[in-house]
Amino acid sequence: MTGPAAPRGPWSLRELHRDLRDGRTTPADALARSRAAVADTESEVHAWVARDPEPEPRATGPLGGVPLGVKDIIDVAGFPTRCGTSLREHAAPAGTDAAIVTAWRRAGAIPVGKTVTTEFAYFSPGPTRNPRALGHTPGGSSSGSAAAVASGHVPLALGTQTAASVTRPASYCGVASLVLTHGRIPMTGTAGLSPSFDSHGLYTAGVTDLALAWSALTGEADPGATAPRPPRLLLWTAKSLGVVEDGMREAVDAAARRLADAGAVVDAFPEEGLVAEAVAAQKIVMAYEAARERAAELAVASRLSEQLATLLRSGEAMAPAEYDAARSRLAEIGSALTDLSASYDAVVGPAAPGPAPVGLSATGDPILSRPWQALGLPVVTVPGTADAAGLPLGVQLVGRACGEHALLTAGCWTESALRGRE
């Protein structure tokens, strides 16, 4: 299952914003371009669940009319939220927007449709294919949003992450992503899986586009508008987890050398074992909470995929003491890693074990994002590297809680340094 690659590439949010601001294009033009891009490649990529045929072109807010894709576990008024499951095949349209959609509308973005998600944002994949290699998975669970940005359908799309649902698809599809600090924006109106971990995220073509989007969303200064100083980084190899493939290991090592040559401080991460412990604890907490968050679905587990049914049943069988112990250990690990990284701007490491695996029946291994999501930290995926076959490989930068602005500043410098050395 290979097939031709989709012909369009990512659409720069920063360039579109500049054109809208300077009058070289209009919101109506941007919506027309989005429709044309979808018409070109959607029959191959399958990124969308539903599209608004006539969204209202608005020019309010700092983004002033930018087309936006929304993952289909997030409510958008007028659209049903089907969560990638037949259980919600006949769901009624949402009456109101989710909190995150309200925030993006206020920033000037125009929701143009709902993007494909895996079943309840877990492992069972939808129909989406990877625009960079159509026979390979786009990752999960925010597969449609990553593919829509990688295909140039929209310059901005929303995802969510509980384990690796934003970071992994970004790495596989060759786009940039930002996972927000847990709790940064309420999950109201979003179908969750694990309240301790569920977080919002977004996709754009590059990190400077993420910086612009963050500024528009929050009103903070644009982290990509000025030349930042070289960052201080801790290099996390994930060697102790035993999953990083040779191509990814070589790409991360090469990236670390490039960043050091460009002026960054790149020191070895000193506590790989703590990260491995966080992975184990994340799995316990996620399963326990998912069984309770999705109790209605657990009651009809025979109608779910085997992957989700197994998660819910295992979580239901867990003792509260096991759950409490895992949460306590995560708090201890988070405190220790905060102390270790206090004098650094970010942790840098592989965003996924390797390139997107062949086939569409699975979404890849989420292990390299589990520890950071367990600690509630913001993460930027920096695109731009590739394996010997040309498949995308992303690196992730992990920041401090509520430190998105500083993390994006480091991410913009990293993106620029890596591009300058290619």
CSV table of C-alpha atoms in Angstrom, one decimal:
chain,number,residue,atom,x,y,z
A,1,MET,CA,0.0,0.0,0.0
A,2,THR,CA,2.1,2.9,-1.2
A,3,GLY,CA,0.6,5.0,-3.9
A,4,PRO,CA,1.6,8.5,-5.1
A,5,ALA,CA,2.4,11.2,-2.6
A,6,ALA,CA,-0.1,14.1,-2.2
A,7,PRO,CA,1.1,17.0,-4.3
A,8,ARG,CA,0.6,19.9,-1.9
A,9,GLY,CA,2.9,20.9,1.0
A,10,PRO,CA,2.3,22.8,4.2
A,11,TRP,CA,0.8,26.3,4.1
A,12,SER,CA,2.7,28.9,6.2
A,13,LEU,CA,0.5,30.6,8.8
A,14,ARG,CA,3.0,33.4,9.1
A,15,GLU,CA,3.0,34.1,5.3
A,16,LEU,CA,-0.8,34.0,5.2
A,17,HIS,CA,-1.1,36.3,8.2
A,18,ARG,CA,1.3,38.8,6.5
A,19,ASP,CA,-0.7,38.7,3.3
A,20,LEU,CA,-4.0,39.2,5.1
A,21,ARG,CA,-2.6,42.0,7.2
A,22,ASP,CA,-1.1,43.8,4.2
A,23,GLY,CA,-4.2,43.4,2.0
A,24,ARG,CA,-2.6,41.0,-0.6
A,25,THR,CA,-5.3,38.5,0.1
A,26,THR,CA,-8.6,38.3,2.0
A,27,PRO,CA,-10.3,35.8,4.3
A,28,ALA,CA,-12.6,34.8,1.4
A,29,ASP,CA,-9.4,34.1,-0.7
A,30,ALA,CA,-7.9,32.0,2.1
A,31,LEU,CA,-11.1,29.9,2.5
A,32,ALA,CA,-11.1,29.4,-1.3
A,33,ARG,CA,-7.5,28.2,-1.2
A,34,SER,CA,-8.4,25.8,1.6
A,35,ARG,CA,-11.3,24.4,-0.4
A,36,ALA,CA,-9.1,24.0,-3.5
A,37,ALA,CA,-6.3,22.2,-1.5
A,38,VAL,CA,-8.9,19.8,0.0
A,39,ALA,CA,-10.3,19.1,-3.5
A,40,ASP,CA,-6.8,18.3,-4.8
A,41,THR,CA,-5.8,15.7,-2.2
A,42,GLU,CA,-8.6,14.7,0.2
A,43,SER,CA,-9.5,11.7,-1.9
A,44,GLU,CA,-6.0,10.3,-1.1
A,45,VAL,CA,-5.4,11.7,2.4
A,46,HIS,CA,-8.8,11.4,4.1
A,47,ALA,CA,-8.1,14.0,6.7
A,48,TRP,CA,-11.6,15.3,7.2
A,49,VAL,CA,-14.8,14.0,8.9
A,50,ALA,CA,-16.9,17.0,7.8
A,51,ARG,CA,-16.4,20.4,6.3
A,52,ASP,CA,-18.4,23.6,6.4
A,53,PRO,CA,-19.4,24.4,2.8
A,54,GLU,CA,-19.8,28.1,3.4
A,55,PRO,CA,-17.9,29.3,6.5
A,56,GLU,CA,-18.3,33.0,7.1
A,57,PRO,CA,-15.2,34.9,6.1
A,58,ARG,CA,-14.3,37.2,9.1
A,59,ALA,CA,-11.4,39.5,9.5
A,60,THR,CA,-11.6,40.1,13.2
A,61,GLY,CA,-8.9,39.2,15.8
A,62,PRO,CA,-5.1,39.1,15.3
A,63,LEU,CA,-5.3,36.1,12.8
A,64,GLY,CA,-8.0,37.9,10.8
A,65,GLY,CA,-9.6,35.1,8.9
A,66,VAL,CA,-7.2,32.1,9.0
A,67,PRO,CA,-8.8,28.7,8.2
A,68,LEU,CA,-8.8,26.3,11.1
A,69,GLY,CA,-9.2,22.5,11.3
A,70,VAL,CA,-10.6,21.0,14.5
A,71,LYS,CA,-10.1,17.5,15.8
A,72,ASP,CA,-13.4,15.6,16.1
A,73,ILE,CA,-13.4,15.2,19.8
A,74,ILE,CA,-13.7,19.0,20.2
A,75,ASP,CA,-17.1,20.6,19.9
A,76,VAL,CA,-17.8,23.1,17.2
A,77,ALA,CA,-21.3,24.6,17.1
A,78,GLY,CA,-23.3,23.1,14.3
A,79,PHE,CA,-21.2,20.0,13.9
A,80,PRO,CA,-21.7,16.6,15.6
A,81,THR,CA,-18.8,15.4,17.7
A,82,ARG,CA,-18.4,11.7,16.7
A,83,CYS,CA,-15.0,10.9,18.3
A,84,GLY,CA,-14.1,8.4,15.6
A,85,THR,CA,-16.6,5.8,16.9
A,86,SER,CA,-19.7,4.2,15.5
A,87,LEU,CA,-21.3,4.7,19.0
A,88,ARG,CA,-21.7,8.4,18.0
A,89,GLU,CA,-22.7,7.8,14.4
A,90,HIS,CA,-26.0,9.6,15.0
A,91,ALA,CA,-24.8,12.3,17.4
A,92,ALA,CA,-26.7,15.6,17.3
A,93,PRO,CA,-24.7,18.8,16.3
A,94,ALA,CA,-23.1,20.5,19.2
A,95,GLY,CA,-25.0,23.6,20.4
A,96,THR,CA,-21.9,25.5,21.5
A,97,ASP,CA,-18.2,25.7,20.8
A,98,ALA,CA,-15.7,24.0,23.1
A,99,ALA,CA,-13.7,26.5,25.2
A,100,ILE,CA,-10.6,26.1,23.0
A,101,VAL,CA,-12.7,26.8,19.8
A,102,THR,CA,-14.1,29.9,21.4
A,103,ALA,CA,-10.6,31.1,22.2
A,104,TRP,CA,-9.4,30.5,18.6
A,105,ARG,CA,-12.5,32.3,17.1
A,106,ARG,CA,-11.6,35.2,19.3
A,107,ALA,CA,-8.1,35.2,17.9
A,108,GLY,CA,-9.6,35.4,14.4
A,109,ALA,CA,-9.4,31.8,13.2
A,110,ILE,CA,-12.4,30.4,11.2
A,111,PRO,CA,-13.3,26.7,11.9
A,112,VAL,CA,-13.8,25.1,8.4
A,113,GLY,CA,-14.5,21.5,9.5
A,114,LYS,CA,-13.8,18.5,11.8
A,115,THR,CA,-10.7,16.4,11.3
A,116,VAL,CA,-10.3,12.6,11.7
A,117,THR,CA,-9.5,11.2,15.1
A,118,THR,CA,-8.8,7.7,16.3
A,119,GLU,CA,-11.6,6.0,18.3
A,120,PHE,CA,-12.1,8.2,21.4
A,121,ALA,CA,-8.5,9.5,20.8
A,122,TYR,CA,-6.9,6.2,21.6
A,123,PHE,CA,-5.3,3.6,19.2
A,124,SER,CA,-7.8,2.3,16.7
A,125,PRO,CA,-7.1,4.4,13.6
A,126,GLY,CA,-9.4,6.2,11.2
A,127,PRO,CA,-9.0,6.4,7.4
A,128,THR,CA,-6.4,9.1,7.3
A,129,ARG,CA,-3.2,8.5,5.4
A,130,ASN,CA,0.2,10.2,5.8
A,131,PRO,CA,0.6,12.9,3.1
A,132,ARG,CA,4.3,12.4,3.0
A,133,ALA,CA,4.0,8.7,2.3
A,134,LEU,CA,0.4,7.5,1.6
A,135,GLY,CA,1.1,3.9,2.6
A,136,HIS,CA,2.4,4.9,6.1
A,137,THR,CA,0.4,5.8,9.2
A,138,PRO,CA,0.0,9.5,10.0
A,139,GLY,CA,0.1,8.6,13.7
A,140,GLY,CA,-2.6,9.1,16.2
A,141,SER,CA,-4.8,10.3,17.6
A,142,SER,CA,-4.8,13.7,16.0
A,143,SER,CA,-4.2,12.1,12.6
A,144,GLY,CA,-6.5,14.2,10.6
A,145,SER,CA,-5.3,17.6,11.9
A,146,ALA,CA,-1.6,16.7,11.3
A,147,ALA,CA,-2.4,15.4,7.8
A,148,ALA,CA,-4.6,18.5,7.0
A,149,VAL,CA,-1.7,20.8,7.8
A,150,ALA,CA,0.9,18.6,6.0
A,151,SER,CA,-1.3,18.6,2.9
A,152,GLY,CA,-1.8,22.4,2.9
A,153,HIS,CA,-5.5,22.1,3.5
A,154,VAL,CA,-5.3,24.6,6.4
A,155,PRO,CA,-2.4,26.5,8.0
A,156,LEU,CA,-3.6,25.8,11.5
A,157,ALA,CA,-5.3,22.8,13.1
A,158,LEU,CA,-6.2,21.6,16.6
A,159,GLY,CA,-5.3,18.4,18.3
A,160,THR,CA,-5.3,17.0,21.8
A,161,GLN,CA,-2.7,14.9,23.6
A,162,THR,CA,-3.1,12.3,26.4
A,163,ALA,CA,0.0,10.2,25.6
A,164,ALA,CA,1.5,11.2,22.2
A,165,SER,CA,-1.5,12.2,20.1
A,166,VAL,CA,0.0,15.5,18.9
A,167,THR,CA,3.7,15.0,19.0
A,168,ARG,CA,3.9,11.7,17.1
A,169,PRO,CA,1.7,12.7,14.2
A,170,ALA,CA,3.8,15.9,13.8
A,171,SER,CA,7.0,13.9,13.6
A,172,TYR,CA,5.5,11.4,11.2
A,173,CYS,CA,3.9,14.0,8.9
A,174,GLY,CA,6.8,16.5,8.9
A,175,VAL,CA,5.0,19.5,10.5
A,176,ALA,CA,5.4,21.5,13.7
A,177,SER,CA,3.3,21.1,16.8
A,178,LEU,CA,2.8,22.6,20.2
A,179,VAL,CA,1.3,20.7,23.2
A,180,LEU,CA,0.1,23.1,25.8
A,181,THR,CA,0.8,22.8,29.5
A,182,HIS,CA,-1.8,20.6,31.1
A,183,GLY,CA,-4.7,22.8,32.3
A,184,ARG,CA,-3.5,25.8,30.4
A,185,ILE,CA,-6.9,26.1,28.6
A,186,PRO,CA,-9.9,24.2,29.9
A,187,MET,CA,-11.0,21.0,28.2
A,188,THR,CA,-14.6,22.0,28.4
A,189,GLY,CA,-16.4,20.8,25.4
A,190,THR,CA,-13.7,18.2,24.6
A,191,ALA,CA,-14.3,14.5,24.9
A,192,GLY,CA,-11.5,13.4,27.3
A,193,LEU,CA,-9.8,10.1,28.2
A,194,SER,CA,-7.7,10.9,31.2
A,195,PRO,CA,-8.3,14.2,33.1
A,196,SER,CA,-4.8,14.2,34.6
A,197,PHE,CA,-3.2,14.2,31.2
A,198,ASP,CA,-5.6,15.5,28.5
A,199,SER,CA,-4.2,18.7,27.0
A,200,HIS,CA,-4.8,20.9,24.0
A,201,GLY,CA,-2.4,21.1,21.0
A,202,LEU,CA,-2.0,22.7,17.6
A,203,TYR,CA,-0.3,22.1,14.3
A,204,THR,CA,1.3,24.5,11.8
A,205,ALA,CA,3.9,24.2,9.0
A,206,GLY,CA,6.8,25.4,11.1
A,207,VAL,CA,7.8,26.5,14.6
A,208,THR,CA,7.7,30.3,13.7
A,209,ASP,CA,4.1,29.7,12.7
A,210,LEU,CA,3.4,28.1,16.1
A,211,ALA,CA,4.9,31.2,17.7
A,212,LEU,CA,2.5,33.5,15.8
A,213,ALA,CA,-0.5,31.3,16.6
A,214,TRP,CA,0.4,31.3,20.3
A,215,SER,CA,0.7,35.1,20.3
A,216,ALA,CA,-2.7,35.4,18.7
A,217,LEU,CA,-4.3,33.0,21.1
A,218,THR,CA,-2.8,34.5,24.3
A,219,GLY,CA,-2.0,38.1,23.5
A,220,GLU,CA,1.6,37.6,24.5
A,221,ALA,CA,4.4,39.0,22.4
A,222,ASP,CA,5.3,36.9,19.4
A,223,PRO,CA,8.2,34.6,20.3
A,224,GLY,CA,9.2,34.4,16.7
A,225,ALA,CA,9.4,38.2,16.1
A,226,THR,CA,12.9,38.7,17.4
A,227,ALA,CA,16.2,36.9,17.1
A,228,PRO,CA,16.6,34.9,20.4
A,229,ARG,CA,19.9,33.9,22.0
A,230,PRO,CA,21.1,30.4,21.6
A,231,PRO,CA,19.4,28.2,24.2
A,232,ARG,CA,20.8,25.9,26.9
A,233,LEU,CA,19.5,22.4,26.2
A,234,LEU,CA,19.6,19.0,27.8
A,235,LEU,CA,20.0,16.2,25.3
A,236,TRP,CA,17.7,13.2,26.1
A,237,THR,CA,18.5,10.2,24.0
A,238,ALA,CA,15.8,7.9,25.4
A,239,LYS,CA,18.4,5.1,25.2
A,240,SER,CA,17.1,3.5,28.4
A,241,LEU,CA,13.7,2.9,26.8
A,242,GLY,CA,15.2,0.8,24.0
A,243,VAL,CA,12.9,1.9,21.2
A,244,VAL,CA,14.8,4.6,19.3
A,245,GLU,CA,15.6,3.3,15.8
A,246,ASP,CA,19.0,3.9,14.2
A,247,GLY,CA,17.8,6.5,11.8
A,248,MET,CA,16.2,8.6,14.5
A,249,ARG,CA,19.2,8.2,16.8
A,250,GLU,CA,21.5,9.4,14.1
A,251,ALA,CA,19.2,12.3,13.2
A,252,VAL,CA,19.0,13.5,16.8
A,253,ASP,CA,22.8,13.2,17.3
A,254,ALA,CA,23.4,15.2,14.1
A,255,ALA,CA,20.9,17.8,15.2
A,256,ALA,CA,22.6,18.1,18.6
A,257,ARG,CA,25.9,18.7,16.9
A,258,ARG,CA,24.4,21.3,14.6
A,259,LEU,CA,22.8,23.2,17.5
A,260,ALA,CA,26.1,23.1,19.4
A,261,ASP,CA,28.0,24.4,16.4
A,262,ALA,CA,25.4,27.2,16.1
A,263,GLY,CA,26.1,28.3,19.7
A,264,ALA,CA,23.7,26.3,21.9
A,265,VAL,CA,24.8,24.7,25.1
A,266,VAL,CA,23.9,21.0,24.7
A,267,ASP,CA,24.6,18.9,27.8
A,268,ALA,CA,23.7,15.2,28.5
A,269,PHE,CA,20.4,14.6,30.3
A,270,PRO,CA,21.5,13.1,33.6
A,271,GLU,CA,18.4,11.1,34.7
A,272,GLU,CA,17.2,8.8,32.0
A,273,GLY,CA,15.9,6.3,34.6
A,274,LEU,CA,13.4,8.9,36.0
A,275,VAL,CA,11.9,9.3,32.6
A,276,ALA,CA,11.5,5.6,32.2
A,277,GLU,CA,9.7,5.5,35.6
A,278,ALA,CA,7.3,8.3,34.4
A,279,VAL,CA,6.4,6.2,31.4
A,280,ALA,CA,5.3,3.3,33.6
A,281,ALA,CA,3.3,5.6,35.9
A,282,GLN,CA,1.6,7.3,33.0
A,283,LYS,CA,0.2,4.0,31.7
A,284,ILE,CA,-1.3,3.2,35.1
A,285,VAL,CA,-2.9,6.6,35.7
A,286,MET,CA,-4.2,6.8,32.1
A,287,ALA,CA,-5.8,3.4,32.2
A,288,TYR,CA,-7.4,4.0,35.6
A,289,GLU,CA,-8.9,7.3,34.7
A,290,ALA,CA,-10.0,6.2,31.2
A,291,ALA,CA,-12.1,3.4,32.7
A,292,ARG,CA,-14.0,6.1,34.7
A,293,GLU,CA,-14.0,8.9,32.1
A,294,ARG,CA,-15.4,6.5,29.5
A,295,ALA,CA,-17.6,4.4,31.8
A,296,ALA,CA,-20.5,4.6,29.4
A,297,GLU,CA,-18.4,3.1,26.7
A,298,LEU,CA,-17.0,0.5,29.1
A,299,ALA,CA,-20.5,-0.7,29.6
A,300,VAL,CA,-20.7,-1.6,25.9
A,301,ALA,CA,-17.1,-2.7,25.5
A,302,SER,CA,-18.1,-5.3,23.0
A,303,ARG,CA,-18.8,-2.5,20.5
A,304,LEU,CA,-15.4,-0.9,20.9
A,305,SER,CA,-12.1,-1.7,19.3
A,306,GLU,CA,-10.0,-4.4,21.1
A,307,GLN,CA,-7.4,-1.7,21.9
A,308,LEU,CA,-9.8,0.6,23.7
A,309,ALA,CA,-11.8,-2.2,25.3
A,310,THR,CA,-8.6,-3.6,26.7
A,311,LEU,CA,-7.5,-0.3,28.1
A,312,LEU,CA,-10.8,0.3,29.8
A,313,ARG,CA,-11.0,-3.2,31.3
A,314,SER,CA,-7.5,-3.0,32.6
A,315,GLY,CA,-8.2,0.4,34.2
A,316,GLU,CA,-11.4,-0.9,35.8
A,317,ALA,CA,-9.5,-3.8,37.4
A,318,MET,CA,-6.8,-1.5,39.0
A,319,ALA,CA,-6.9,-0.9,42.7
A,320,PRO,CA,-7.1,2.7,43.8
A,321,ALA,CA,-3.9,2.2,45.8
A,322,GLU,CA,-2.0,1.4,42.6
A,323,TYR,CA,-3.4,4.6,41.0
A,324,ASP,CA,-2.6,6.7,44.0
A,325,ALA,CA,1.0,5.4,44.1
A,326,ALA,CA,1.6,6.2,40.5
A,327,ARG,CA,0.3,9.7,40.9
A,328,SER,CA,2.5,10.2,43.9
A,329,ARG,CA,5.5,8.9,42.0
A,330,LEU,CA,4.8,11.3,39.1
A,331,ALA,CA,4.8,14.2,41.5
A,332,GLU,CA,8.1,13.2,42.9
A,333,ILE,CA,9.6,12.7,39.4
A,334,GLY,CA,8.3,16.1,38.3
A,335,SER,CA,9.9,17.8,41.2
A,336,ALA,CA,13.2,16.1,40.6
A,337,LEU,CA,13.3,16.9,36.9
A,338,THR,CA,12.3,20.6,37.6
A,339,ASP,CA,15.3,20.9,39.8
A,340,LEU,CA,17.6,19.1,37.2
A,341,SER,CA,16.5,21.4,34.3
A,342,ALA,CA,16.3,24.7,36.3
A,343,SER,CA,19.3,26.3,34.4
A,344,TYR,CA,18.2,25.0,31.0
A,345,ASP,CA,15.7,26.3,28.4
A,346,ALA,CA,14.5,22.9,27.3
A,347,VAL,CA,15.1,19.2,27.0
A,348,VAL,CA,15.7,18.1,23.4
A,349,GLY,CA,15.2,14.5,22.1
A,350,PRO,CA,13.5,12.3,19.6
A,351,ALA,CA,9.8,13.0,19.0
A,352,ALA,CA,9.1,9.4,18.0
A,353,PRO,CA,11.0,6.1,17.8
A,354,GLY,CA,11.6,6.5,14.0
A,355,PRO,CA,9.7,7.5,10.8
A,356,ALA,CA,6.1,6.6,10.3
A,357,PRO,CA,5.7,2.8,10.2
A,358,VAL,CA,4.3,1.2,7.0
A,359,GLY,CA,0.6,0.4,7.0
A,360,LEU,CA,-2.6,2.0,8.2
A,361,SER,CA,-3.8,-0.5,10.8
A,362,ALA,CA,-1.8,1.0,13.7
A,363,THR,CA,-0.6,4.4,14.7
A,364,GLY,CA,2.9,3.8,16.0
A,365,ASP,CA,4.4,3.8,19.5
A,366,PRO,CA,3.6,6.7,21.9
A,367,ILE,CA,6.3,5.9,24.4
A,368,LEU,CA,8.6,8.9,23.8
A,369,SER,CA,5.8,11.4,24.7
A,370,ARG,CA,4.3,9.5,27.6
A,371,PRO,CA,6.7,10.8,30.3
A,372,TRP,CA,6.4,14.5,29.4
A,373,GLN,CA,2.7,14.3,29.1
A,374,ALA,CA,2.6,12.6,32.5
A,375,LEU,CA,4.3,15.6,33.9
A,376,GLY,CA,2.0,18.1,32.2
A,377,LEU,CA,4.8,19.9,30.4
A,378,PRO,CA,4.6,21.9,27.1
A,379,VAL,CA,6.2,20.3,24.1
A,380,VAL,CA,7.2,21.7,20.7
A,381,THR,CA,7.9,19.3,17.8
A,382,VAL,CA,10.5,20.8,15.3
A,383,PRO,CA,10.3,19.4,11.8
A,384,GLY,CA,12.9,19.4,9.1
A,385,THR,CA,15.0,16.2,9.5
A,386,ALA,CA,14.5,13.0,7.6
A,387,ASP,CA,15.7,9.4,7.3
A,388,ALA,CA,17.7,8.0,4.4
A,389,ALA,CA,14.4,7.3,2.5
A,390,GLY,CA,13.2,10.9,3.0
A,391,LEU,CA,10.6,10.1,5.6
A,392,PRO,CA,10.1,12.9,8.2
A,393,LEU,CA,11.7,12.7,11.6
A,394,GLY,CA,10.9,15.3,14.3
A,395,VAL,CA,12.8,16.3,17.4
A,396,GLN,CA,10.9,17.5,20.5
A,397,LEU,CA,11.7,20.3,22.8
A,398,VAL,CA,10.2,19.9,26.3
A,399,GLY,CA,9.8,23.1,28.4
A,400,ARG,CA,8.7,24.1,31.9
A,401,ALA,CA,5.1,24.2,33.0
A,402,CYS,CA,3.3,27.3,31.7
A,403,GLY,CA,6.6,28.2,29.9
A,404,GLU,CA,5.2,28.1,26.3
A,405,HIS,CA,6.6,31.5,25.4
A,406,ALA,CA,10.2,30.6,26.4
A,407,LEU,CA,9.8,27.2,24.8
A,408,LEU,CA,8.6,28.6,21.5
A,409,THR,CA,11.5,31.1,21.6
A,410,ALA,CA,14.0,28.2,21.9
A,411,GLY,CA,12.0,26.3,19.3
A,412,CYS,CA,12.3,29.2,16.8
A,413,TRP,CA,16.0,29.4,17.3
A,414,THR,CA,16.3,25.6,17.0
A,415,GLU,CA,14.3,25.5,13.7
A,416,SER,CA,16.4,28.3,12.3
A,417,ALA,CA,19.7,26.7,13.3
A,418,LEU,CA,18.8,23.3,11.8
A,419,ARG,CA,17.6,24.8,8.6
A,420,GLY,CA,20.7,26.9,8.3
A,421,ARG,CA,22.9,23.8,8.5
A,422,GLU,CA,20.9,21.7,6.0
